[in-house]
PDB file of C-alpha atoms in Angstrom:
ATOM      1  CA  UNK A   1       0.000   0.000   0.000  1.00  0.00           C
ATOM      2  CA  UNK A   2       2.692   2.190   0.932  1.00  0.00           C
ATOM      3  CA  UNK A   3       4.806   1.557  -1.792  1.00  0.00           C
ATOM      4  CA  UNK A   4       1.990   1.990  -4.128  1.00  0.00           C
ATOM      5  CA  UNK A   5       1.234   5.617  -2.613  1.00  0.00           C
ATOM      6  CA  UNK A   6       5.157   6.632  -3.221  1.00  0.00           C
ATOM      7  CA  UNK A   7       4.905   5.392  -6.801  1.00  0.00           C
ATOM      8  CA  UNK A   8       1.785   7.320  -7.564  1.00  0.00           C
ATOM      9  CA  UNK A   9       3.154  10.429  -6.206  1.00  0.00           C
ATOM     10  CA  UNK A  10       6.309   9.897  -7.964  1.00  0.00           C
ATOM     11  CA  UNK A  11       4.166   9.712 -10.924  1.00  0.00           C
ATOM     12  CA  UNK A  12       2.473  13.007 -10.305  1.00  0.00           C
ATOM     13  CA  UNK A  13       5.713  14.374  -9.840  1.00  0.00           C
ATOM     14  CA  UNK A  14       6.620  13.445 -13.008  1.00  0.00           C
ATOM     15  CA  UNK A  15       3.990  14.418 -14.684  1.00  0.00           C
ATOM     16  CA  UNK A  16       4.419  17.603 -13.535  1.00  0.00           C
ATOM     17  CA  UNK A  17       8.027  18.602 -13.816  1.00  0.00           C
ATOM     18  CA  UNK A  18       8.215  16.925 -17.834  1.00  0.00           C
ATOM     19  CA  UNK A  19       4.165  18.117 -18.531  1.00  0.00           C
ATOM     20  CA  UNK A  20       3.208  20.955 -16.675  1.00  0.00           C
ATOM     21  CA  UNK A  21       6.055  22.944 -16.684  1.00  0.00           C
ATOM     22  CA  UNK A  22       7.506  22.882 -19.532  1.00  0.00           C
ATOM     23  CA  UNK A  23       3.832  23.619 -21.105  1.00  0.00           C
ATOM     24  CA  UNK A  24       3.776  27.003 -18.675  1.00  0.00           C
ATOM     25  CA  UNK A  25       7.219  28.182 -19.553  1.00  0.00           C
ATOM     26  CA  UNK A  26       6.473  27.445 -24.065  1.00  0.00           C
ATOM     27  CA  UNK A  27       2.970  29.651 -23.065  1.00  0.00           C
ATOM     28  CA  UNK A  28       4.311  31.847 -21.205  1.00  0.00           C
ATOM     29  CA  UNK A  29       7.628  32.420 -24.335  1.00  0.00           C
ATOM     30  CA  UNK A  30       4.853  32.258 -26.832  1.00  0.00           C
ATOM     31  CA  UNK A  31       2.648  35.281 -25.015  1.00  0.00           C
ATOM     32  CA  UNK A  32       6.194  37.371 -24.817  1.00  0.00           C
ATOM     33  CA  UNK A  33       6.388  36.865 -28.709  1.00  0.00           C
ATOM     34  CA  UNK A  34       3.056  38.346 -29.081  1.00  0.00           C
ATOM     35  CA  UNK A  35       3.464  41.392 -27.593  1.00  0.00           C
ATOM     36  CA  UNK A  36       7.030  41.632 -28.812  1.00  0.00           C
ATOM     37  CA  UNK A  37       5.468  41.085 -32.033  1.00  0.00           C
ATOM     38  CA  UNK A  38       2.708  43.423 -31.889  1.00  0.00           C
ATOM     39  CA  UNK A  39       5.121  46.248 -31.119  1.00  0.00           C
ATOM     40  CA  UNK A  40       7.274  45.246 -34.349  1.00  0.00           C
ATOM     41  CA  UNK A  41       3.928  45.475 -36.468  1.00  0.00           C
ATOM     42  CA  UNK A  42       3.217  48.872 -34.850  1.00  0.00           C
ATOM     43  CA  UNK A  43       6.701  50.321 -35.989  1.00  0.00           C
ATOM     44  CA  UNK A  44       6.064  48.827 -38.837  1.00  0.00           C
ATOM     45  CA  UNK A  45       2.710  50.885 -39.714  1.00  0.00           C
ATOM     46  CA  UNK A  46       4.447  53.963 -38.009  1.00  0.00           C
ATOM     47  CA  UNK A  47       7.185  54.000 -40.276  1.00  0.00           C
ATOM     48  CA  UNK A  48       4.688  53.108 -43.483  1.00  0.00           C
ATOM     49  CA  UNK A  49       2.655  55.821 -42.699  1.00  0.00           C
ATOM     50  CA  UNK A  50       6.348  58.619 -42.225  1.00  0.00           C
ATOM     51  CA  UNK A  51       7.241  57.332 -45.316  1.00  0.00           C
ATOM     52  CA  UNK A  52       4.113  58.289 -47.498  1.00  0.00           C
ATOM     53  CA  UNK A  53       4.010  61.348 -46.012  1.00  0.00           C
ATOM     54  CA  UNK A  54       8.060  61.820 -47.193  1.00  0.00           C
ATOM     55  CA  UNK A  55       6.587  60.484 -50.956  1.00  0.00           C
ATOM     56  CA  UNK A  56       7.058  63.637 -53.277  1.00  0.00           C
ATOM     57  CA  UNK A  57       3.628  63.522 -55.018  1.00  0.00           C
ATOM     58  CA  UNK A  58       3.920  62.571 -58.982  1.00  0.00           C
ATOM     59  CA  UNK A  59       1.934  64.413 -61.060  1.00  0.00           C
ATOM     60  CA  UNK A  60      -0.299  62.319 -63.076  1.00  0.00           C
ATOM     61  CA  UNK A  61       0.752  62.055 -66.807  1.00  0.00           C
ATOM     62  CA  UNK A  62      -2.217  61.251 -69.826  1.00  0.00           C
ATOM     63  CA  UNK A  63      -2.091  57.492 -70.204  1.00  0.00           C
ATOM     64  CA  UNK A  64      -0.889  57.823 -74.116  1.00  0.00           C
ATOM     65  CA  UNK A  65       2.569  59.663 -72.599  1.00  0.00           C
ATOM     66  CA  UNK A  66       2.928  57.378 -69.764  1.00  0.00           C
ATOM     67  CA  UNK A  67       3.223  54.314 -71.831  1.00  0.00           C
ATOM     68  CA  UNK A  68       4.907  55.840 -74.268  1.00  0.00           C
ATOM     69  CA  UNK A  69       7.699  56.644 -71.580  1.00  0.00           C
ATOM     70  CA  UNK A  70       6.965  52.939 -70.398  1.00  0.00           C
ATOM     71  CA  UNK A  71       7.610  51.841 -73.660  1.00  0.00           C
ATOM     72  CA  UNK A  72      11.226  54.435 -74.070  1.00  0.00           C
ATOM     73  CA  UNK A  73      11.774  52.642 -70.228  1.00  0.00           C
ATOM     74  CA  UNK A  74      11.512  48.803 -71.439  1.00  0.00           C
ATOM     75  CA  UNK A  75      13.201  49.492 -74.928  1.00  0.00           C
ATOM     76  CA  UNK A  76      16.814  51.070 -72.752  1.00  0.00           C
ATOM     77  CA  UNK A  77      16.465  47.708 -70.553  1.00  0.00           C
ATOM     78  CA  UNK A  78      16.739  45.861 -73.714  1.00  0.00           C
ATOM     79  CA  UNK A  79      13.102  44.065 -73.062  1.00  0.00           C
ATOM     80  CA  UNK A  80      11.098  43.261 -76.247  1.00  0.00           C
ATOM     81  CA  UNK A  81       7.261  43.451 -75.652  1.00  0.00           C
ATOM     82  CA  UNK A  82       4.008  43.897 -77.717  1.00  0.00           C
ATOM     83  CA  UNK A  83       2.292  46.629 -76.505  1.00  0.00           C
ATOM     84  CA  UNK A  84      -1.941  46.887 -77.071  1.00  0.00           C
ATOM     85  CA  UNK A  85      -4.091  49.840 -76.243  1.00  0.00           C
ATOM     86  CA  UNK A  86      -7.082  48.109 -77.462  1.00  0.00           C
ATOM     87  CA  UNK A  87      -9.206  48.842 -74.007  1.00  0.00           C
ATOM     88  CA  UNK A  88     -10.146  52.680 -73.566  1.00  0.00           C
ATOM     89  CA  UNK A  89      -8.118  53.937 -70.665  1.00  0.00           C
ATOM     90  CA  UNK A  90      -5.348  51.119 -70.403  1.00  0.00           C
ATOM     91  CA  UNK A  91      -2.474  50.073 -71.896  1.00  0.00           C
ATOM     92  CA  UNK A  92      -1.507  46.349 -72.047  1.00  0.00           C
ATOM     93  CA  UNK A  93       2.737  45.142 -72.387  1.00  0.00           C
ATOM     94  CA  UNK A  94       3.075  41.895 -73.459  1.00  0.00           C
ATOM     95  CA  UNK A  95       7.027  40.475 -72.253  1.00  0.00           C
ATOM     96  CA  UNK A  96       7.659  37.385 -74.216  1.00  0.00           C
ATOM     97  CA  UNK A  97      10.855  36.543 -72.738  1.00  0.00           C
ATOM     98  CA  UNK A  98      12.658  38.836 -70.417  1.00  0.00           C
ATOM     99  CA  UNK A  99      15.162  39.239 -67.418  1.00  0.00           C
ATOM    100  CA  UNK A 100      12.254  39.299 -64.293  1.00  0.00           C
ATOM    101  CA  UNK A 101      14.360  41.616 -62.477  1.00  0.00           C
ATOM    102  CA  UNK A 102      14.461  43.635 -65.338  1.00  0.00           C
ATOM    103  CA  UNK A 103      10.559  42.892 -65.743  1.00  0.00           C
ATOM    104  CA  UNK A 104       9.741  44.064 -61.745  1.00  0.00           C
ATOM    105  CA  UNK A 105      12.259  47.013 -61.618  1.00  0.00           C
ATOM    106  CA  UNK A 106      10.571  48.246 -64.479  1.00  0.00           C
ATOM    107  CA  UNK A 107       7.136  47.780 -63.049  1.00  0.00           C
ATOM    108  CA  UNK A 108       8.339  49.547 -59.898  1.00  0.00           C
ATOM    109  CA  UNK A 109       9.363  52.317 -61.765  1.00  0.00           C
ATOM    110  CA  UNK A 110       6.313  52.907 -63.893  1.00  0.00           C
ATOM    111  CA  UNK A 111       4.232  52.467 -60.895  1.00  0.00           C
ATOM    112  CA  UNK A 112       6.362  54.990 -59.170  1.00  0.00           C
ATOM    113  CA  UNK A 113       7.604  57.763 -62.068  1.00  0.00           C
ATOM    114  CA  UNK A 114       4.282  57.486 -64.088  1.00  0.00           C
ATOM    115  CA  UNK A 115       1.941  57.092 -61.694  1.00  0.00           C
ATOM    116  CA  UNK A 116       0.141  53.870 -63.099  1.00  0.00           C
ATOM    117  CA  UNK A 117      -1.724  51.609 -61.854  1.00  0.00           C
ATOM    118  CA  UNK A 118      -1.676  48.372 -62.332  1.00  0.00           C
ATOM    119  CA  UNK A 119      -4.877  46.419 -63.171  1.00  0.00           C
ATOM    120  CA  UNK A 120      -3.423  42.848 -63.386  1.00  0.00           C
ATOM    121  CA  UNK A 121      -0.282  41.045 -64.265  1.00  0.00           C
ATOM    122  CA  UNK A 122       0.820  37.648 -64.942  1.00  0.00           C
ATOM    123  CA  UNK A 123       4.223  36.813 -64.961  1.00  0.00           C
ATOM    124  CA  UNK A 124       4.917  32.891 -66.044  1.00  0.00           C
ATOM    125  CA  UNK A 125       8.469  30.911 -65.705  1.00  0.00           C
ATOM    126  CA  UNK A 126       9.969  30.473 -69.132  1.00  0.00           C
ATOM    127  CA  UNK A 127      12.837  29.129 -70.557  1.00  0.00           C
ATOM    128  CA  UNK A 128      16.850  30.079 -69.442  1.00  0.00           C
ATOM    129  CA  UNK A 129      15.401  31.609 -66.167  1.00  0.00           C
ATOM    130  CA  UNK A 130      13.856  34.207 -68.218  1.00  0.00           C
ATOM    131  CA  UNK A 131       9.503  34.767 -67.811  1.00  0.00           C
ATOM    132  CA  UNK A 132       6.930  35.591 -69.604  1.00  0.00           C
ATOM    133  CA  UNK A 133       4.637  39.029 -68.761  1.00  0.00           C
ATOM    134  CA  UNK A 134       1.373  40.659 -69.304  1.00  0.00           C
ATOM    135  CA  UNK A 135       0.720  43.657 -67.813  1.00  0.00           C
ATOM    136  CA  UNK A 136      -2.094  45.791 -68.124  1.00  0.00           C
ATOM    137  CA  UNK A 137      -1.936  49.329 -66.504  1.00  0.00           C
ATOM    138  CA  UNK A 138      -4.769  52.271 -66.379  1.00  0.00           C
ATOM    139  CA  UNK A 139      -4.294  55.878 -64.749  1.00  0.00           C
ATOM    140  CA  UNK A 140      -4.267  56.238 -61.390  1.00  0.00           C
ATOM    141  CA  UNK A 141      -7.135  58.004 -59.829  1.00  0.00           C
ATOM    142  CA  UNK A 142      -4.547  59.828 -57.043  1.00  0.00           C
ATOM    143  CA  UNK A 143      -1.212  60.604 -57.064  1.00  0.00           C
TER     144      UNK A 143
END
């Protein structure tokens, strides 16, 4: 009887110091990581928000001269594309094979310079680590 008494609490003991504890300590870790993360997403927003107040606004261009400059942009890159300005008030580049960092920095800077926006774009893996891209812009409705 006595002996099993002093295994049972032996057992409890157990339980305790390789169950109970070290589920406390991972809740306790995981509850510091969500207010340490919380802060990071609140410096986060806080330096989102400084930084489009710092963005020098970009006065909006007529679509035809904005993808004409688009077009100058691609051509010094060395990217080929189709361009179609079928749809009224957007202008579609088609990139049959290109560099994709070439393909996103000039995105970026369109988006940016030009003040475009871009209504969708599909960019597909290709051959030699080179993609495919359609991208349709329209004019933005802000700067």
């Amino acid at each position: 009887m006595l002996l099993t008494l002093a295994a049972i609490i032996a057992l409890i003991a157990l339980i305790i110091q390789f169950g109970l504890v070290p589920m406390l300590e991972r809740r306790e870790a995981a509850a510091l990581n969500v207010v340490q993360s919380e802060g990071s997403l609140i410096r986060l927003q806080k330096l989102k928000d400084a930084a489009a107040l710092y963005r020098p606004a970009v006065a909006p261009r007529p679509l035809p001269e904005a993808t004409a400059l688009a077009a100058q942009w691609a051509t010094e890159m060395g990217m080929t594309f189709q361009q179609d300005a079928s749809t009224p008030g957007q202008s579609r580049f088609v990139f049959a094979a290109a560099d994709s960092t070439s393909v996103f920095a000039w995105l970026e800077r369109t988006e940016n310079e030009l003040n475009l926006s871009v209504v969708s774009a599909e960019l597909t893996s290709s051959e030699r680590g080179l993609v495919q891209a359609t991208i349709v812009f329209s004019e933005s409705a802000a700067p």
